[in-house]
CSV table of N, CA, C and O in Angstrom, one decimal:
chain,number,residue,atom,x,y,z
A,1477,SER,N,-16.5,43.2,-32.9
A,1477,SER,CA,-16.2,42.0,-32.2
A,1477,SER,C,-17.1,41.8,-30.9
A,1477,SER,O,-17.1,40.8,-30.3
A,1478,SER,N,-17.9,42.9,-30.6
A,1478,SER,CA,-18.9,42.7,-29.5
A,1478,SER,C,-20.0,43.8,-29.7
A,1478,SER,O,-19.7,44.8,-30.4
A,1479,GLY,N,-21.1,43.6,-29.0
A,1479,GLY,CA,-22.2,44.6,-29.1
A,1479,GLY,C,-23.4,44.1,-28.5
A,1479,GLY,O,-23.4,42.9,-28.0
A,1480,TYR,N,-24.4,44.9,-28.3
A,1480,TYR,CA,-25.7,44.5,-27.7
A,1480,TYR,C,-26.8,45.3,-28.2
A,1480,TYR,O,-26.6,46.4,-28.8
A,1481,PHE,N,-28.0,44.9,-28.0
A,1481,PHE,CA,-29.3,45.5,-28.3
A,1481,PHE,C,-30.2,45.5,-27.1
A,1481,PHE,O,-30.4,44.4,-26.5
A,1482,LEU,N,-30.7,46.7,-26.7
A,1482,LEU,CA,-31.4,46.7,-25.5
A,1482,LEU,C,-32.8,47.4,-25.9
A,1482,LEU,O,-32.7,48.6,-26.5
A,1483,GLU,N,-33.9,46.9,-25.4
A,1483,GLU,CA,-35.3,47.6,-25.7
A,1483,GLU,C,-36.1,47.5,-24.5
A,1483,GLU,O,-36.3,46.3,-24.0
A,1484,GLY,N,-36.8,48.5,-24.1
A,1484,GLY,CA,-37.9,48.4,-23.1
A,1484,GLY,C,-39.1,49.2,-23.4
A,1484,GLY,O,-39.0,50.2,-24.2
A,1485,PHE,N,-40.2,48.7,-23.1
A,1485,PHE,CA,-41.5,49.3,-23.4
A,1485,PHE,C,-42.5,49.3,-22.2
A,1485,PHE,O,-42.4,48.3,-21.4
A,1486,ALA,N,-43.1,50.4,-22.0
A,1486,ALA,CA,-44.1,50.5,-20.9
A,1486,ALA,C,-45.3,51.3,-21.4
A,1486,ALA,O,-45.2,52.2,-22.2
A,1487,GLN,N,-46.5,50.8,-20.9
A,1487,GLN,CA,-47.8,51.3,-21.4
A,1487,GLN,C,-48.8,51.4,-20.3
A,1487,GLN,O,-48.8,50.4,-19.5
A,1488,VAL,N,-49.5,52.5,-20.1
A,1488,VAL,CA,-50.6,52.5,-19.1
A,1488,VAL,C,-51.8,53.1,-19.9
A,1488,VAL,O,-51.7,54.0,-20.6
A,1489,SER,N,-52.9,52.5,-19.5
A,1489,SER,CA,-54.1,53.0,-20.1
A,1489,SER,C,-55.3,52.8,-19.1
A,1489,SER,O,-55.2,51.9,-18.2
A,1490,MET,N,-56.4,53.6,-19.2
A,1490,MET,CA,-57.5,53.5,-18.3
A,1490,MET,C,-58.8,53.9,-19.0
A,1490,MET,O,-58.6,54.7,-20.0
A,1491,ARG,N,-59.9,53.5,-18.6
A,1491,ARG,CA,-61.1,54.0,-19.2
A,1491,ARG,C,-61.5,55.3,-18.6
A,1491,ARG,O,-61.4,55.6,-17.4
A,1492,VAL,N,-61.8,56.3,-19.5
A,1492,VAL,CA,-62.0,57.6,-19.1
A,1492,VAL,C,-63.5,57.8,-19.0
A,1492,VAL,O,-64.0,58.4,-18.0
A,1493,TRP,N,-64.3,57.4,-19.9
A,1493,TRP,CA,-65.7,57.7,-19.9
A,1493,TRP,C,-66.4,56.7,-20.7
A,1493,TRP,O,-66.1,56.6,-22.0
A,1494,ARG,N,-67.4,55.9,-20.2
A,1494,ARG,CA,-68.0,54.8,-20.9
A,1494,ARG,C,-67.2,53.9,-21.7
A,1494,ARG,O,-66.3,53.2,-21.2
A,1495,GLY,N,-67.3,53.9,-22.9
A,1495,GLY,CA,-66.4,53.1,-23.8
A,1495,GLY,C,-65.2,53.7,-24.3
A,1495,GLY,O,-64.5,53.2,-25.3
A,1496,ILE,N,-64.8,54.9,-23.8
A,1496,ILE,CA,-63.6,55.7,-24.2
A,1496,ILE,C,-62.6,55.5,-23.3
A,1496,ILE,O,-62.7,55.7,-22.1
A,1497,GLY,N,-61.4,55.2,-23.8
A,1497,GLY,CA,-60.2,55.1,-22.9
A,1497,GLY,C,-59.0,56.0,-23.5
A,1497,GLY,O,-59.0,56.4,-24.5
A,1498,GLY,N,-58.0,56.1,-22.6
A,1498,GLY,CA,-56.9,56.9,-23.0
A,1498,GLY,C,-55.6,56.4,-22.2
A,1498,GLY,O,-55.8,55.6,-21.2
A,1499,GLY,N,-54.5,56.7,-22.7
A,1499,GLY,CA,-53.3,56.2,-22.1
A,1499,GLY,C,-52.0,56.9,-22.7
A,1499,GLY,O,-52.1,57.7,-23.5
A,1500,ALA,N,-51.0,56.3,-22.2
A,1500,ALA,CA,-49.6,56.8,-22.7
A,1500,ALA,C,-48.6,55.6,-22.8
A,1500,ALA,O,-48.9,54.6,-22.0
A,1501,PHE,N,-47.6,55.8,-23.6
A,1501,PHE,CA,-46.6,54.8,-23.6
A,1501,PHE,C,-45.1,55.5,-23.8
A,1501,PHE,O,-45.0,56.6,-24.3
A,1502,ALA,N,-44.2,54.6,-23.5
A,1502,ALA,CA,-42.8,55.1,-23.6
A,1502,ALA,C,-42.0,53.8,-24.0
A,1502,ALA,O,-42.2,52.7,-23.7
A,1503,LYS,N,-41.0,54.1,-24.9
A,1503,LYS,CA,-40.2,53.1,-25.4
A,1503,LYS,C,-38.7,53.5,-25.5
A,1503,LYS,O,-38.5,54.6,-25.9
A,1504,TYR,N,-37.8,52.6,-25.0
A,1504,TYR,CA,-36.4,53.0,-25.0
A,1504,TYR,C,-35.6,52.0,-25.8
A,1504,TYR,O,-35.9,50.8,-25.6
A,1505,THR,N,-34.8,52.4,-26.7
A,1505,THR,CA,-34.0,51.5,-27.5
A,1505,THR,C,-32.6,52.0,-27.5
A,1505,THR,O,-32.3,53.1,-27.6
A,1506,GLU,N,-31.6,51.0,-27.4
A,1506,GLU,CA,-30.1,51.3,-27.4
A,1506,GLU,C,-29.5,50.2,-28.2
A,1506,GLU,O,-29.7,49.0,-28.0
A,1507,TYR,N,-28.5,50.7,-29.1
A,1507,TYR,CA,-27.6,49.8,-30.0
A,1507,TYR,C,-26.3,50.1,-29.6
A,1507,TYR,O,-25.9,51.3,-29.4
A,1508,PHE,N,-25.4,49.1,-29.4
A,1508,PHE,CA,-23.9,49.3,-29.1
A,1508,PHE,C,-23.2,48.3,-29.9
A,1508,PHE,O,-23.5,47.1,-29.9
A,1509,GLY,N,-22.2,48.7,-30.6
A,1509,GLY,CA,-21.2,47.9,-31.3
A,1509,GLY,C,-19.8,48.3,-31.1
A,1509,GLY,O,-19.5,49.5,-31.1
A,1510,LYS,N,-18.9,47.4,-31.1
A,1510,LYS,CA,-17.5,47.7,-31.0
A,1510,LYS,C,-16.6,46.6,-31.9
A,1510,LYS,O,-16.9,45.5,-31.8
A,1511,GLY,N,-15.7,47.3,-32.5
A,1511,GLY,CA,-14.8,46.4,-33.3
A,1511,GLY,C,-13.4,46.9,-32.9
A,1511,GLY,O,-13.0,48.1,-32.9
A,1512,GLU,N,-12.5,45.9,-32.8
A,1512,GLU,CA,-11.1,46.2,-32.4
A,1512,GLU,C,-10.2,45.5,-33.5
A,1512,GLU,O,-10.3,44.4,-33.8
A,1513,GLY,N,-9.2,46.2,-33.9
A,1513,GLY,CA,-8.2,45.5,-34.8
A,1513,GLY,C,-8.7,45.1,-36.1
A,1513,GLY,O,-8.3,44.1,-36.6
A,1514,THR,N,-9.8,45.8,-36.7
A,1514,THR,CA,-10.3,45.4,-37.9
A,1514,THR,C,-9.3,45.8,-39.0
A,1514,THR,O,-8.9,46.9,-39.1
A,1515,SER,N,-9.1,44.8,-39.9
A,1515,SER,CA,-8.2,45.1,-41.0
A,1515,SER,C,-8.9,45.9,-42.1
A,1515,SER,O,-10.0,45.8,-42.3
A,1516,VAL,N,-8.1,46.7,-42.8
A,1516,VAL,CA,-8.6,47.7,-43.9
A,1516,VAL,C,-8.3,47.0,-45.2
A,1516,VAL,O,-7.1,46.8,-45.5
A,1517,THR,N,-9.4,46.7,-45.9
A,1517,THR,CA,-9.2,46.2,-47.3
A,1517,THR,C,-9.3,47.3,-48.4
A,1517,THR,O,-10.1,48.1,-48.3
A,1518,HIS,N,-8.5,47.3,-49.4
A,1518,HIS,CA,-8.5,48.2,-50.4
A,1518,HIS,C,-8.6,47.6,-51.7
A,1518,HIS,O,-8.1,46.5,-52.0
A,1519,LYS,N,-9.0,48.4,-52.7
A,1519,LYS,CA,-9.0,47.9,-54.1
A,1519,LYS,C,-8.4,48.8,-54.9
A,1519,LYS,O,-8.7,50.1,-54.9
A,1520,ASN,N,-7.5,48.5,-55.8
A,1520,ASN,CA,-6.8,49.3,-56.8
A,1520,ASN,C,-7.7,49.7,-57.9
A,1520,ASN,O,-8.2,48.8,-58.6
A,1521,PRO,N,-8.1,51.0,-58.1
A,1521,PRO,CA,-9.0,51.3,-59.2
A,1521,PRO,C,-8.5,51.1,-60.6
A,1521,PRO,O,-9.3,50.8,-61.5
A,1522,VAL,N,-7.2,51.0,-60.8
A,1522,VAL,CA,-6.6,50.8,-62.1
A,1522,VAL,C,-6.6,49.3,-62.5
A,1522,VAL,O,-7.1,48.8,-63.4
A,1523,THR,N,-6.0,48.5,-61.6
A,1523,THR,CA,-5.8,47.1,-61.8
A,1523,THR,C,-7.0,46.2,-61.4
A,1523,THR,O,-7.1,45.1,-61.9
A,1524,GLY,N,-7.8,46.7,-60.4
A,1524,GLY,CA,-8.8,45.9,-59.9
A,1524,GLY,C,-8.4,45.0,-58.9
A,1524,GLY,O,-9.3,44.2,-58.3
A,1525,SER,N,-7.1,44.8,-58.5
A,1525,SER,CA,-6.7,43.9,-57.5
A,1525,SER,C,-7.0,44.5,-56.1
A,1525,SER,O,-7.2,45.6,-55.8
A,1526,THR,N,-7.3,43.5,-55.2
A,1526,THR,CA,-7.6,43.9,-53.8
A,1526,THR,C,-6.5,43.4,-53.0
A,1526,THR,O,-5.7,42.5,-53.3
A,1527,GLY,N,-6.3,43.9,-51.8
A,1527,GLY,CA,-5.4,43.6,-50.8
A,1527,GLY,C,-5.7,44.2,-49.4
A,1527,GLY,O,-6.6,45.0,-49.3
A,1528,THR,N,-5.1,43.7,-48.4
A,1528,THR,CA,-5.2,44.2,-47.0
A,1528,THR,C,-3.9,44.8,-46.7
A,1528,THR,O,-2.9,44.4,-46.7
A,1529,SER,N,-4.2,46.1,-46.2
A,1529,SER,CA,-2.9,46.9,-45.8
A,1529,SER,C,-2.6,46.7,-44.3
A,1529,SER,O,-3.3,45.9,-43.7
A,1530,GLY,N,-1.5,47.2,-43.9
A,1530,GLY,CA,-1.1,47.0,-42.6
A,1530,GLY,C,-1.9,47.8,-41.6
A,1530,GLY,O,-1.6,47.8,-40.4
A,1531,LEU,N,-2.8,48.6,-42.0
A,1531,LEU,CA,-3.6,49.4,-41.2
A,1531,LEU,C,-4.7,48.7,-40.4
A,1531,LEU,O,-5.2,47.8,-41.1
A,1532,THR,N,-5.0,48.9,-39.2
A,1532,THR,CA,-6.1,48.5,-38.5
A,1532,THR,C,-7.0,49.6,-38.0
A,1532,THR,O,-6.6,50.7,-37.8
A,1533,ALA,N,-8.2,49.3,-37.8
A,1533,ALA,CA,-9.1,50.4,-37.2
A,1533,ALA,C,-9.9,49.8,-36.1
A,1533,ALA,O,-10.4,48.7,-36.0
A,1534,ASP,N,-10.0,50.7,-35.0
A,1534,ASP,CA,-10.9,50.4,-33.9
A,1534,ASP,C,-12.2,51.4,-34.0
A,1534,ASP,O,-12.0,52.5,-34.3
A,1535,PHE,N,-13.3,50.8,-33.7
A,1535,PHE,CA,-14.5,51.7,-33.7
A,1535,PHE,C,-15.5,51.3,-32.6
A,1535,PHE,O,-15.5,50.2,-32.2
A,1536,THR,N,-16.3,52.3,-32.3
A,1536,THR,CA,-17.4,51.9,-31.4
A,1536,THR,C,-18.7,52.8,-32.0
A,1536,THR,O,-18.5,53.8,-32.7
A,1537,PHE,N,-19.8,52.2,-31.9
A,1537,PHE,CA,-21.1,52.8,-32.3
A,1537,PHE,C,-22.1,52.6,-31.3
A,1537,PHE,O,-22.3,51.5,-30.7
A,1538,THR,N,-22.7,53.7,-30.8
A,1538,THR,CA,-23.7,53.8,-29.9
A,1538,THR,C,-25.0,54.7,-30.3
A,1538,THR,O,-24.7,55.7,-30.8
A,1539,ARG,N,-26.1,54.0,-30.3
A,1539,ARG,CA,-27.2,54.8,-30.7
A,1539,ARG,C,-28.4,54.5,-29.6
A,1539,ARG,O,-28.6,53.3,-29.4
A,1540,SER,N,-29.0,55.5,-29.1
A,1540,SER,CA,-30.1,55.4,-28.2
A,1540,SER,C,-31.2,56.4,-28.4
A,1540,SER,O,-30.9,57.5,-28.9
A,1541,ASN,N,-32.4,56.0,-28.3
A,1541,ASN,CA,-33.6,56.9,-28.4
A,1541,ASN,C,-34.7,56.5,-27.6
A,1541,ASN,O,-34.9,55.5,-27.1
A,1542,TRP,N,-35.5,57.6,-27.2
A,1542,TRP,CA,-36.7,57.5,-26.5
A,1542,TRP,C,-37.9,57.8,-27.4
A,1542,TRP,O,-37.8,58.8,-28.1
A,1543,ILE,N,-39.0,57.1,-27.3
A,1543,ILE,CA,-40.2,57.4,-28.0
A,1543,ILE,C,-41.3,57.5,-27.0
A,1543,ILE,O,-41.5,56.6,-26.2
A,1544,PHE,N,-42.0,58.6,-27.0
A,1544,PHE,CA,-43.2,58.9,-26.0
A,1544,PHE,C,-44.4,59.0,-27.0
A,1544,PHE,O,-44.3,59.6,-28.0
A,1545,GLY,N,-45.6,58.5,-26.4
A,1545,GLY,CA,-46.8,58.7,-27.2
A,1545,GLY,C,-48.0,58.6,-26.4
A,1545,GLY,O,-48.0,58.2,-25.3
A,1546,GLY,N,-49.1,58.9,-27.0
A,1546,GLY,CA,-50.4,58.7,-26.4
A,1546,GLY,C,-51.4,57.9,-27.2
A,1546,GLY,O,-51.2,57.7,-28.4
A,1547,LEU,N,-52.4,57.3,-26.6
A,1547,LEU,CA,-53.4,56.7,-27.3
A,1547,LEU,C,-54.8,57.0,-26.8
A,1547,LEU,O,-55.1,57.3,-25.7
A,1548,VAL,N,-55.7,56.8,-27.7
A,1548,VAL,CA,-57.1,56.9,-27.4
A,1548,VAL,C,-57.8,55.7,-28.1
A,1548,VAL,O,-57.5,55.3,-29.2
A,1549,SER,N,-58.7,55.1,-27.3
A,1549,SER,CA,-59.4,54.0,-27.7
A,1549,SER,C,-60.9,54.1,-27.5
A,1549,SER,O,-61.4,54.8,-26.5
A,1550,ILE,N,-61.7,53.5,-28.4
A,1550,ILE,CA,-63.2,53.6,-28.4
A,1550,ILE,C,-63.7,52.1,-28.5
A,1550,ILE,O,-63.2,51.4,-29.5
A,1551,ARG,N,-64.4,51.7,-27.6
A,1551,ARG,CA,-65.0,50.4,-27.6
A,1551,ARG,C,-66.3,50.4,-28.4
A,1551,ARG,O,-67.2,51.4,-28.1
A,1552,PHE,N,-66.5,49.7,-29.3
A,1552,PHE,CA,-67.8,49.5,-30.0
A,1552,PHE,C,-68.2,48.0,-30.3
A,1552,PHE,O,-67.4,47.2,-30.3
């Protein structure tokens, strides 16, 4: 019923010696999802008929991660 996606990225680099450069980066990502009162659907394996039961399910999902890295560049 609701959710969001968030992402941020930062990078810094500089020339180290002549045409050679170096740097670092960081990236943050986050996902969030929420469902309330979701109906549960079932299928009868014998008859193949489907139906919705009186059960409801509430759920939340959150995932976040950081990625760090470095870079080397050569101008030619």
